[in-house]
Coordinates of C-alpha atoms (C1' of nucleotides) in Angstrom, one line a residue:
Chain A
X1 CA -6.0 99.6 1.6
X2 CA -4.8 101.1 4.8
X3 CA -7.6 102.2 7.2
X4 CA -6.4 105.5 8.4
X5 CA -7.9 105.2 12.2
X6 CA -7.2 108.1 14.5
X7 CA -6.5 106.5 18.2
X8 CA -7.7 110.4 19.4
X9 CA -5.7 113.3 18.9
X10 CA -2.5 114.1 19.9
X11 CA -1.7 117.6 19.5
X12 CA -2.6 118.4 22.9
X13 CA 0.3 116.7 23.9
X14 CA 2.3 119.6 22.1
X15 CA 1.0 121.9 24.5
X16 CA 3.1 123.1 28.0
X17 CA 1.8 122.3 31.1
X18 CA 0.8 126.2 31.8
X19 CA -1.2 125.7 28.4
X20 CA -3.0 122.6 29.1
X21 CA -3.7 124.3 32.2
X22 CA -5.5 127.2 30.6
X23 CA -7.5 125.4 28.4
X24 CA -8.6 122.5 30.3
X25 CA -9.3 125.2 33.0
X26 CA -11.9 127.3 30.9
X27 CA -13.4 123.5 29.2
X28 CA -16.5 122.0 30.9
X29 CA -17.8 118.3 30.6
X30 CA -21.5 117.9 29.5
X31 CA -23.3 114.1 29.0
X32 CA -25.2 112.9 26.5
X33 CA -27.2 110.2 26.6
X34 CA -27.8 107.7 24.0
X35 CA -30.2 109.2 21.2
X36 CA -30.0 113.0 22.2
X37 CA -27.9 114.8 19.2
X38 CA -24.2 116.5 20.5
X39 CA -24.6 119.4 18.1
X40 CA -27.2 120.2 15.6
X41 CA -26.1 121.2 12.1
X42 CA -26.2 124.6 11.4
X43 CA -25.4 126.3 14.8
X44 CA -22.5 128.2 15.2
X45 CA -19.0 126.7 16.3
X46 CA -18.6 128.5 19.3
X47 CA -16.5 125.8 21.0
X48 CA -14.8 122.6 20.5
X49 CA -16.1 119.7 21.2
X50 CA -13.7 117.0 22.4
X51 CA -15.5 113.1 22.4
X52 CA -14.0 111.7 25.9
X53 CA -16.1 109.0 25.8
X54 CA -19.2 107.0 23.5
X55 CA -19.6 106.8 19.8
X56 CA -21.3 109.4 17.9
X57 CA -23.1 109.4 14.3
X58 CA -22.5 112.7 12.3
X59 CA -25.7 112.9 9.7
X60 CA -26.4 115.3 7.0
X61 CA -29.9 115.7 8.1
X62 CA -31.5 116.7 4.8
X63 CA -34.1 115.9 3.0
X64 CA -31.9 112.9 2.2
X65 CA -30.6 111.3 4.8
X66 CA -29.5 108.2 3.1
X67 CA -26.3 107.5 4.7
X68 CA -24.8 109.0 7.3
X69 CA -21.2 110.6 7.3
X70 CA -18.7 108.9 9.6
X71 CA -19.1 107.4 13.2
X72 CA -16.8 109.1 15.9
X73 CA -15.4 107.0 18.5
X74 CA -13.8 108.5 21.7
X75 CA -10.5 111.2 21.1
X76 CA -12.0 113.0 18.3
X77 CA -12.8 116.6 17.9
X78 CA -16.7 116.6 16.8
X79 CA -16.8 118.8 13.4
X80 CA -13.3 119.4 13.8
X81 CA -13.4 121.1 10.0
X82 CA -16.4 123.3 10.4
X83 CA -14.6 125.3 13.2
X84 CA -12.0 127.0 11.2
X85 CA -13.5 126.8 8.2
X86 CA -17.3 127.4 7.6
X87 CA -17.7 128.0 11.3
X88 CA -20.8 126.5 11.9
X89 CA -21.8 123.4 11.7
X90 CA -22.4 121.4 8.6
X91 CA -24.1 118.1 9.6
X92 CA -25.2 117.0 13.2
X93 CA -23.9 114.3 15.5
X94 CA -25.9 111.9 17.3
X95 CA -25.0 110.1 20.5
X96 CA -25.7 106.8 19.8
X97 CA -24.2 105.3 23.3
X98 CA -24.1 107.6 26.6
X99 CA -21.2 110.1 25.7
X100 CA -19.0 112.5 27.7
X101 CA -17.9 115.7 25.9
X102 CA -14.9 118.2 26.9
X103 CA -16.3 121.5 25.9
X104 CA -12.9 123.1 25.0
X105 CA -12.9 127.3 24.7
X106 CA -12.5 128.6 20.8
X107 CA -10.6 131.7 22.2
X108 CA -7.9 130.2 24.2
X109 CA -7.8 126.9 21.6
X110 CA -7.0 129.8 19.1
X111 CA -5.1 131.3 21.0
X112 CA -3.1 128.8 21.8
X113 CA -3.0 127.8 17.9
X114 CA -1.3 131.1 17.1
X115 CA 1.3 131.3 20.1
X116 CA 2.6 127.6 20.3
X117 CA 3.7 126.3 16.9
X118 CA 4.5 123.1 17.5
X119 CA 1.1 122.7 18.6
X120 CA -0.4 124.0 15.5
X121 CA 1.8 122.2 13.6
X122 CA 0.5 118.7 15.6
X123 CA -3.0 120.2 14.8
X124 CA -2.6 120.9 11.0
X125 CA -1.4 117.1 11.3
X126 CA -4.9 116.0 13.3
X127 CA -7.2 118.0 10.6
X128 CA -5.1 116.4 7.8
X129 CA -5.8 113.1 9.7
X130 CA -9.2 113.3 10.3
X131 CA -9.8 114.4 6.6
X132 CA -7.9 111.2 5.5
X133 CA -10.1 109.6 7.9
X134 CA -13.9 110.9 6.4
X135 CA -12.6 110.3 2.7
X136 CA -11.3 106.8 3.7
X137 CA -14.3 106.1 5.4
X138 CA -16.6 107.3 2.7
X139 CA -14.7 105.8 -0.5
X140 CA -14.7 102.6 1.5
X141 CA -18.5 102.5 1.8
X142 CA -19.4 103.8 -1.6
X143 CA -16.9 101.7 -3.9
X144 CA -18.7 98.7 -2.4
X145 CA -21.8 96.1 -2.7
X146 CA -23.8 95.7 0.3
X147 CA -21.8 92.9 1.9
X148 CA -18.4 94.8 1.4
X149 CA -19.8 98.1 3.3
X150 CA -21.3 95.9 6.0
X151 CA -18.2 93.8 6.4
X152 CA -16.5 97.1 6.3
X153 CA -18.9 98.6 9.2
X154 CA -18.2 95.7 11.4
X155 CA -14.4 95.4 10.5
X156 CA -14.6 99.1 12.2
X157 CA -16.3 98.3 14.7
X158 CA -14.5 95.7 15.9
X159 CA -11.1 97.7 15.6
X160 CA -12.6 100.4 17.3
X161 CA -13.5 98.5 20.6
X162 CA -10.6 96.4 20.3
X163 CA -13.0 93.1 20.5
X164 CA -14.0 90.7 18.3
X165 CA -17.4 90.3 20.0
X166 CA -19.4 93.7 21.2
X167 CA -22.9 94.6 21.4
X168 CA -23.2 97.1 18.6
X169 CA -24.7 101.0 19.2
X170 CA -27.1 100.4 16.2
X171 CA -30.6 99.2 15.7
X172 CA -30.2 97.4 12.1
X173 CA -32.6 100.3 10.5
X174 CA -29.1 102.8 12.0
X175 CA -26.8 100.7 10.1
X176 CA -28.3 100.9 7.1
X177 CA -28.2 104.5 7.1
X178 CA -24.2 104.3 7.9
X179 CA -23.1 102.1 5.7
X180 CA -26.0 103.8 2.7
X181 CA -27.8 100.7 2.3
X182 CA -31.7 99.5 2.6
X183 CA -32.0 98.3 5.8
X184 CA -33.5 94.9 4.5
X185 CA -29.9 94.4 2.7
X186 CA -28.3 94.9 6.1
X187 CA -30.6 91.9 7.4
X188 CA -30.2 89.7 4.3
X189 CA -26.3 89.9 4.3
X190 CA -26.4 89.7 8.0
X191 CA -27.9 86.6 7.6
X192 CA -25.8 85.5 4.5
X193 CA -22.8 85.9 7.2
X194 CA -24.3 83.9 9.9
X195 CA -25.0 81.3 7.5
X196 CA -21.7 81.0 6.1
X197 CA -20.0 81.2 10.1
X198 CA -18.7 84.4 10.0
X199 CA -20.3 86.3 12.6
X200 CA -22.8 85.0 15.4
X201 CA -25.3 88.0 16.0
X202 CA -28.5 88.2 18.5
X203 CA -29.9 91.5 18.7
X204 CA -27.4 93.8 19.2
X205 CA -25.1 91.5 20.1
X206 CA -21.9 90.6 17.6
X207 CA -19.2 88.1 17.3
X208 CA -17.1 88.1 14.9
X209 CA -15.5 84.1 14.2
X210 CA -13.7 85.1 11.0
X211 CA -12.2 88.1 10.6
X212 CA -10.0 87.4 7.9
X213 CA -13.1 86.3 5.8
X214 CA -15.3 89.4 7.0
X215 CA -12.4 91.9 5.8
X216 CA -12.0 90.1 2.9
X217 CA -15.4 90.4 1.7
X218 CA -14.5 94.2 2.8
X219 CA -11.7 94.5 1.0
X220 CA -13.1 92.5 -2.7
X221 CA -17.0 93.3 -1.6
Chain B
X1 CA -27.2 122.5 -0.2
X2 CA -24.4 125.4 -0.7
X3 CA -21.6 124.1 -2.5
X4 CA -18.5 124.9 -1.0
X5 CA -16.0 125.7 -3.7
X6 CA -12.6 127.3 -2.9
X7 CA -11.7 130.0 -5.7
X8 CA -8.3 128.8 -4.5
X9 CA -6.5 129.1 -1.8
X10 CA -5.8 132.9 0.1
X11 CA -3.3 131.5 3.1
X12 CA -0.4 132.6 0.7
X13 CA -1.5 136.2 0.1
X14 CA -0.8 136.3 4.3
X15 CA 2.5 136.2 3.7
X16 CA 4.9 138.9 4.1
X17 CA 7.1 140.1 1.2
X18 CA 10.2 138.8 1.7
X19 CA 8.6 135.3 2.6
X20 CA 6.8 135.4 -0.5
X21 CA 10.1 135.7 -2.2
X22 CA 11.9 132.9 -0.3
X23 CA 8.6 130.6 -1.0
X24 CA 8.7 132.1 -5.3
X25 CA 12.5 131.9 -5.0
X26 CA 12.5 128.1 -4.1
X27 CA 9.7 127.4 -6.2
X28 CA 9.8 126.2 -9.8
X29 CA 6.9 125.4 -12.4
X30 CA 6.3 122.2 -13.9
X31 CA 4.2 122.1 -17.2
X32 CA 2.0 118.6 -18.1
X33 CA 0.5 117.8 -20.9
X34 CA -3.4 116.7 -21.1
X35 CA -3.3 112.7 -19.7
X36 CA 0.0 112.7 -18.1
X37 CA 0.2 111.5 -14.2
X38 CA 1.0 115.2 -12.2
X39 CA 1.6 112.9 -8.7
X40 CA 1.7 108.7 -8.4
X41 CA -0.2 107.5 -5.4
X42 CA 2.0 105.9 -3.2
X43 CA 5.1 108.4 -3.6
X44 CA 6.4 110.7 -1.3
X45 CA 5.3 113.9 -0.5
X46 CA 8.8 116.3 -0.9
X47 CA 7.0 119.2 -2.2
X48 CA 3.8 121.4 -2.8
X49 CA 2.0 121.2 -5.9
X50 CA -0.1 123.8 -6.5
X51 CA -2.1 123.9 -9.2
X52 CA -1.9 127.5 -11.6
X53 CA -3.3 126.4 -14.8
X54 CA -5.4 123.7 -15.8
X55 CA -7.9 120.9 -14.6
X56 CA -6.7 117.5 -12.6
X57 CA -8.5 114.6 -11.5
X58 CA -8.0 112.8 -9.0
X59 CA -7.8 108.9 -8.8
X60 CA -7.3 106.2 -6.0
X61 CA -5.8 103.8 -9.0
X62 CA -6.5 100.5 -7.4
X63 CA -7.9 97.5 -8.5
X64 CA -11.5 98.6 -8.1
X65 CA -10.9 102.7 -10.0
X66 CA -14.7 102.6 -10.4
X67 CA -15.2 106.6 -9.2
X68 CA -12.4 109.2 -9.0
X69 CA -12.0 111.4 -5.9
X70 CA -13.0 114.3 -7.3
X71 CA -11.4 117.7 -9.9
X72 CA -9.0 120.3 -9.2
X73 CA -9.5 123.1 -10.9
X74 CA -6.6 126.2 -10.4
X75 CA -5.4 127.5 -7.4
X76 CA -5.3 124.5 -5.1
X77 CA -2.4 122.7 -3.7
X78 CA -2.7 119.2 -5.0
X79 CA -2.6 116.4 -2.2
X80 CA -2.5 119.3 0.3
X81 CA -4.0 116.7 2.7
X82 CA -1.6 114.0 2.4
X83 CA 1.8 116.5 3.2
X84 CA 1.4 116.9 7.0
X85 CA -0.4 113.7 7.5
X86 CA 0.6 110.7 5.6
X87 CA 3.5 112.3 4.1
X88 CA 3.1 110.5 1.0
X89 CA 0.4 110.2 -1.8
X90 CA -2.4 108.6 -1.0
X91 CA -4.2 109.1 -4.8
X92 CA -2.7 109.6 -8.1
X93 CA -4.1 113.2 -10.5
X94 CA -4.2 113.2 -13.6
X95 CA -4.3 115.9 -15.7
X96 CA -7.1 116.4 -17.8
X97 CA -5.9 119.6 -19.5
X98 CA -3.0 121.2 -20.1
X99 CA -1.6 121.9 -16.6
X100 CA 1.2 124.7 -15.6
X101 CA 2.4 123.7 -11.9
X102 CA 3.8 125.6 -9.5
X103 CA 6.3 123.5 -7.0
X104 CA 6.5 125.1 -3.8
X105 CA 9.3 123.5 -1.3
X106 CA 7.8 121.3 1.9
X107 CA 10.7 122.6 3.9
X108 CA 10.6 126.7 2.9
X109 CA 6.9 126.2 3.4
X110 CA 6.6 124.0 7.0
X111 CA 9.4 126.9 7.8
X112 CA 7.0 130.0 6.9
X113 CA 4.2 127.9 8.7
X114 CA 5.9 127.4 12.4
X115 CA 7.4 131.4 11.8
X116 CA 3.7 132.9 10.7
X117 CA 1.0 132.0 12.9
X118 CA -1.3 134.4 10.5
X119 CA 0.0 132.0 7.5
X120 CA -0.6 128.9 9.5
X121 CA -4.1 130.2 11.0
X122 CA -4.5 130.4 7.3
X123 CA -3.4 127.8 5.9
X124 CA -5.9 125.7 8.9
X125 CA -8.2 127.5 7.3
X126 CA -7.6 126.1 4.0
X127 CA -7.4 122.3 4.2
X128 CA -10.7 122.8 6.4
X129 CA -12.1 124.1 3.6
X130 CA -10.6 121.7 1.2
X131 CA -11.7 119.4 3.5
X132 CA -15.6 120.2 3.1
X133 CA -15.2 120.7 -0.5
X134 CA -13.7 116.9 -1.1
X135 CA -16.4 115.5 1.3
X136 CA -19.0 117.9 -0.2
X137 CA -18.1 116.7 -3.8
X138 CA -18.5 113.1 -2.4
X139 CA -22.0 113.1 -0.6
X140 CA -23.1 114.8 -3.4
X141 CA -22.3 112.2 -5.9
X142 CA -23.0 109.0 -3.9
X143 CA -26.2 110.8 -2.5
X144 CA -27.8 110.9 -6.2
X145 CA -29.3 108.9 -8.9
X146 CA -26.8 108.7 -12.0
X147 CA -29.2 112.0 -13.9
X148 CA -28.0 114.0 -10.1
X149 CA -24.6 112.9 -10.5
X150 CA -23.9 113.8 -13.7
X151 CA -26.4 117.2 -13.7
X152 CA -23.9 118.1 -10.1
X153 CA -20.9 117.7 -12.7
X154 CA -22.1 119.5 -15.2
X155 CA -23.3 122.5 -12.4
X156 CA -19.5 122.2 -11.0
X157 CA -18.1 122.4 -14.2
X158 CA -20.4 125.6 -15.5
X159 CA -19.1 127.1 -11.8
X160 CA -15.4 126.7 -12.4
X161 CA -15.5 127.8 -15.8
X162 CA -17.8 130.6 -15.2
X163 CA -19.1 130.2 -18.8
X164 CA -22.8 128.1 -19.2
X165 CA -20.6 126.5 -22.7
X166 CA -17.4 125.0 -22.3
X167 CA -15.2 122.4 -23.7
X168 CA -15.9 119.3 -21.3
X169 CA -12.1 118.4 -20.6
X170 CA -13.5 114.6 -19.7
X171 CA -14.3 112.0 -22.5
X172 CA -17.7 110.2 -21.9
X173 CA -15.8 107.4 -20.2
X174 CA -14.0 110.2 -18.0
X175 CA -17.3 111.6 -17.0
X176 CA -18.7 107.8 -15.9
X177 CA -15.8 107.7 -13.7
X178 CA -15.4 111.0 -12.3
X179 CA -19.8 110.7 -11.2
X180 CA -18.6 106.9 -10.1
X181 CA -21.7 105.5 -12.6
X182 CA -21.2 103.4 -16.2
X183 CA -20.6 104.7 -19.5
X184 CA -23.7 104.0 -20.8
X185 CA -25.9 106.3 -17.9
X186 CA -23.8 109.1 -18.4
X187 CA -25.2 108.4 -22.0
X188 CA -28.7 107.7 -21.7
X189 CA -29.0 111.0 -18.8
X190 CA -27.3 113.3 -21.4
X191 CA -29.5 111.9 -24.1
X192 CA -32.5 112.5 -21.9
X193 CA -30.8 116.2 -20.8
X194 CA -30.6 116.8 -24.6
X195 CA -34.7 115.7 -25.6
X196 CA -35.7 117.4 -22.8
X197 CA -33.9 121.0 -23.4
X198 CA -31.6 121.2 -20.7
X199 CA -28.4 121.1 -22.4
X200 CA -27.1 120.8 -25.5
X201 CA -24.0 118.8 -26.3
X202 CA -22.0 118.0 -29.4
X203 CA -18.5 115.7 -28.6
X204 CA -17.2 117.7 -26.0
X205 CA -19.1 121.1 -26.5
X206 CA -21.6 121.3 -23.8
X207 CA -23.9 124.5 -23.4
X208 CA -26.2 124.3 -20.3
X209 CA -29.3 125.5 -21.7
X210 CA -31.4 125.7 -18.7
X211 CA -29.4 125.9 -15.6
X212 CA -32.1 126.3 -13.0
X213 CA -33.5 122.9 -14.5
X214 CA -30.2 121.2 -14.2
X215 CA -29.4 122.8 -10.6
X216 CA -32.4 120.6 -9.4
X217 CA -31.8 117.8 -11.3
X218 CA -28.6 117.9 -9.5
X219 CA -30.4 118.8 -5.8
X220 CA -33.1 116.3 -6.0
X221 CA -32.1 113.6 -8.6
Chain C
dT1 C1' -6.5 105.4 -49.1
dA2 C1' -7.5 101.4 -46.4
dG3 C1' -7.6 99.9 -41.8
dA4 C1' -7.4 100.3 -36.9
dG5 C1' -8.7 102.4 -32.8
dA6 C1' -11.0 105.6 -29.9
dA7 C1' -15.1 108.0 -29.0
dG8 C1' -20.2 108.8 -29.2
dG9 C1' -24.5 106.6 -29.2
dT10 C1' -28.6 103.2 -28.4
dG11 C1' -31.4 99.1 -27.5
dT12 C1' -32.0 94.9 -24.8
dA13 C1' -30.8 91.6 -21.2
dA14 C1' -28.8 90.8 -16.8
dA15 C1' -27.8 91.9 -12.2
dA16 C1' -28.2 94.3 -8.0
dT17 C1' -30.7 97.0 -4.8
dT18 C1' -34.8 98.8 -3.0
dA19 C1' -39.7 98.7 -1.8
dC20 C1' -43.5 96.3 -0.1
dA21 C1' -45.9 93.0 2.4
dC22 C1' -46.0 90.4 6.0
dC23 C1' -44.4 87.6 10.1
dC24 C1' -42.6 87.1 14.9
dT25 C1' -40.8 88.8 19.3
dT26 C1' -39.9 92.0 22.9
dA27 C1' -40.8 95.8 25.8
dC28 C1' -43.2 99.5 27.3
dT29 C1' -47.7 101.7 28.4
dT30 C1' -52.3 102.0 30.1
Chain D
dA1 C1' -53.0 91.7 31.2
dA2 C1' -54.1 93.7 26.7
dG3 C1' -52.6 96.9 23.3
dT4 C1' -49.2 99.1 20.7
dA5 C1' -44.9 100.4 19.0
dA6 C1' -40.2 99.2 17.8
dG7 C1' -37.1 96.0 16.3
dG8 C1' -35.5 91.7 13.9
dG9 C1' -36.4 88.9 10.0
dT10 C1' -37.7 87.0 5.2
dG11 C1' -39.9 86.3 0.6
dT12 C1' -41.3 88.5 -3.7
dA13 C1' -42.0 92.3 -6.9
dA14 C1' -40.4 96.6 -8.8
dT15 C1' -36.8 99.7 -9.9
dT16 C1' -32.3 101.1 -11.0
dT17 C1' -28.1 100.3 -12.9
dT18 C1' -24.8 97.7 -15.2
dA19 C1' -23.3 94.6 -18.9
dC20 C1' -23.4 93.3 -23.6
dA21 C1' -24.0 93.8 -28.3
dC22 C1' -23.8 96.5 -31.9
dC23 C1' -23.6 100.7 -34.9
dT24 C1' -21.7 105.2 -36.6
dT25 C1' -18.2 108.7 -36.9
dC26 C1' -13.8 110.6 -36.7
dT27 C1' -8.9 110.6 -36.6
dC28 C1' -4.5 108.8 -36.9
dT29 C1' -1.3 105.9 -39.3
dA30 C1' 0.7 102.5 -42.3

DNA sequence: TAGAGAAGGTGTAAAATTACACCCTTACTT
DNA sequence: AAGTAAGGGTGTAATTTTACACCTTCTCTA
């Protein structure tokens, strides 16, 4: 199966220099460092949060927080769905490297929905992405065994830093909790991979040596 | 958890007259019969399907069909997430019941959204909301136990229906795949449903006998 | 009306995953 | 420099779920 992987979004391309003007003109940057939480489920969607860079975790934090929604990786709106539909927010994100965030303005982003079509035409096109992207993500995780959601984790990993070797923004306890497993399966088929030469990993360090054997086991796992 | 559920969808109702009656004018129904394919995965996406009468499930028919996406009850626009992103189907659905369809053309309908920025504000609105209804559906299944799953199914179904006994439209075997657990645990949980009080069920009547009871069954299972 | 097939149902065995117990190492703190 | 917490790691037991085997009922069809 295709992996639907948005590089970013593009539909603010669609918008005329005078617009882009406006609305990076009201935005404001804020940092996050690694461990403090973006936005907290719950609150109100007062603004739009664009990832510029860092990878963030968005959890459910419930009483069950077995697994974890989706990881964001720079480009992406954070809770892009809450904002025109339930308006607040329905799960928190998590910085789990140092992020920077473009606060964009909900007025003049709505505004500038409503007034330039092509540009809300590009953005019904990013939400239908990004929903593509969550159900992909989730159906790959929970239609596999614990080696095919690991292998999965790391094949996304790997395409999302464009390297097959990377030190990884989780402790092995946060993996578990993305890819829904105990963390002591993460270790064990960790170690089932290094045994058979598929991946080297110290700490958070990761290579990947066989990619076509890790998304296999992805792919069949 | 408050379980988003869209009565179907509104955007259409922001329509003005006359472009209600080029959208109706264009349009034409389609009737299936229960267990006939309504859309293939994999083909194109030329027109709207939304869904006026009826139940559909939704499948990703690949080698591994070991869970379905989730069910579509009447008033949403089947695949609505697939037309502006993907442009083709990226699931199959099935009808479960006797479906009446209502095929609204892509082009009229892009048309109405780039001319009507209420409609398109709307229609935003609506595959958000589908959006957190599909991933809603999901967490909730792959969060639970197999007696959660199936107690969330039989809560959804008691919702859409409106009624606490219903004909089940799903075989046993349906119901397995729709939760994304075996045959026999759909089994053994209604058996235990049944001893205990909660429900009662004969073949495909089901009459949810203690709905609180199953509501946390669903919540904490 | 006999037979086949689909569906509901249940017990037991097999497989997978989780939970627990415990080890080592590192890094931070006092 | 010692103590402690956090992370990585691994074996074994407990739990959950699936797989298998088998039975009954119902319905459709030859």
């Amino acid at each position: 199966m295709d992996i639907i992987h948005t590089t970013g979004n593009t539909c603010i391309n669609k918008l005329l220099d005078e617009e882009k003007d406006e609305l990076f003109g009201s935005a404001r940057n804020l940092y996050f460092k690694a461990g403090e939480g973006v936005v907290k489920k719950g609150a109100s969607v007062h603004d739009l949060f664009l990832l510029k860079e860092g990878t963030v975790e968005l959890i459910l934090d419930e009483g069950r927080e077995k697994q974890s929604l989706i990881l964001l990786f720079a480009g992406e709106i954070i809770g892009v769905n809450c904002v025109y539909s339930t308006k607040y927010y329905r799960f928190s994100a998590l910085a789990l490297t140092d992020c920077e965030v473009l606060v964009l303005n909900y007025r003049v982003f709505s505004k500038l929905l409503t007034n330039n079509s092509g540009f809300s035409m590009s953005f019904i096109q990013y939400i239908s992405m990004v929903n593509e992207r969550f159900l992909n993500w989730h159906m790959n995780l929970t239609e596999k065994n614990s080696a095919g959601a690991l292998a999965f984790l790391l094949c996304e990993l790997e395409k999302s830093y464009g390297r097959s070797s990377f030190e990884i923004p989780l402790t092995r306890k946060d993996m578990a909790r993305v890819i829904g497993f105990s963390r002591e399966s993460v270790l064990k088929n960790l170690a089932d991979f290094r045994k058979e030469g598929i991946v080297e990993s110290e700490g958070r360090t990761i290579k990947i040596l066989d990619a076509d054997r890790l998304h296999d086991i992805s792919t069949y796992g």
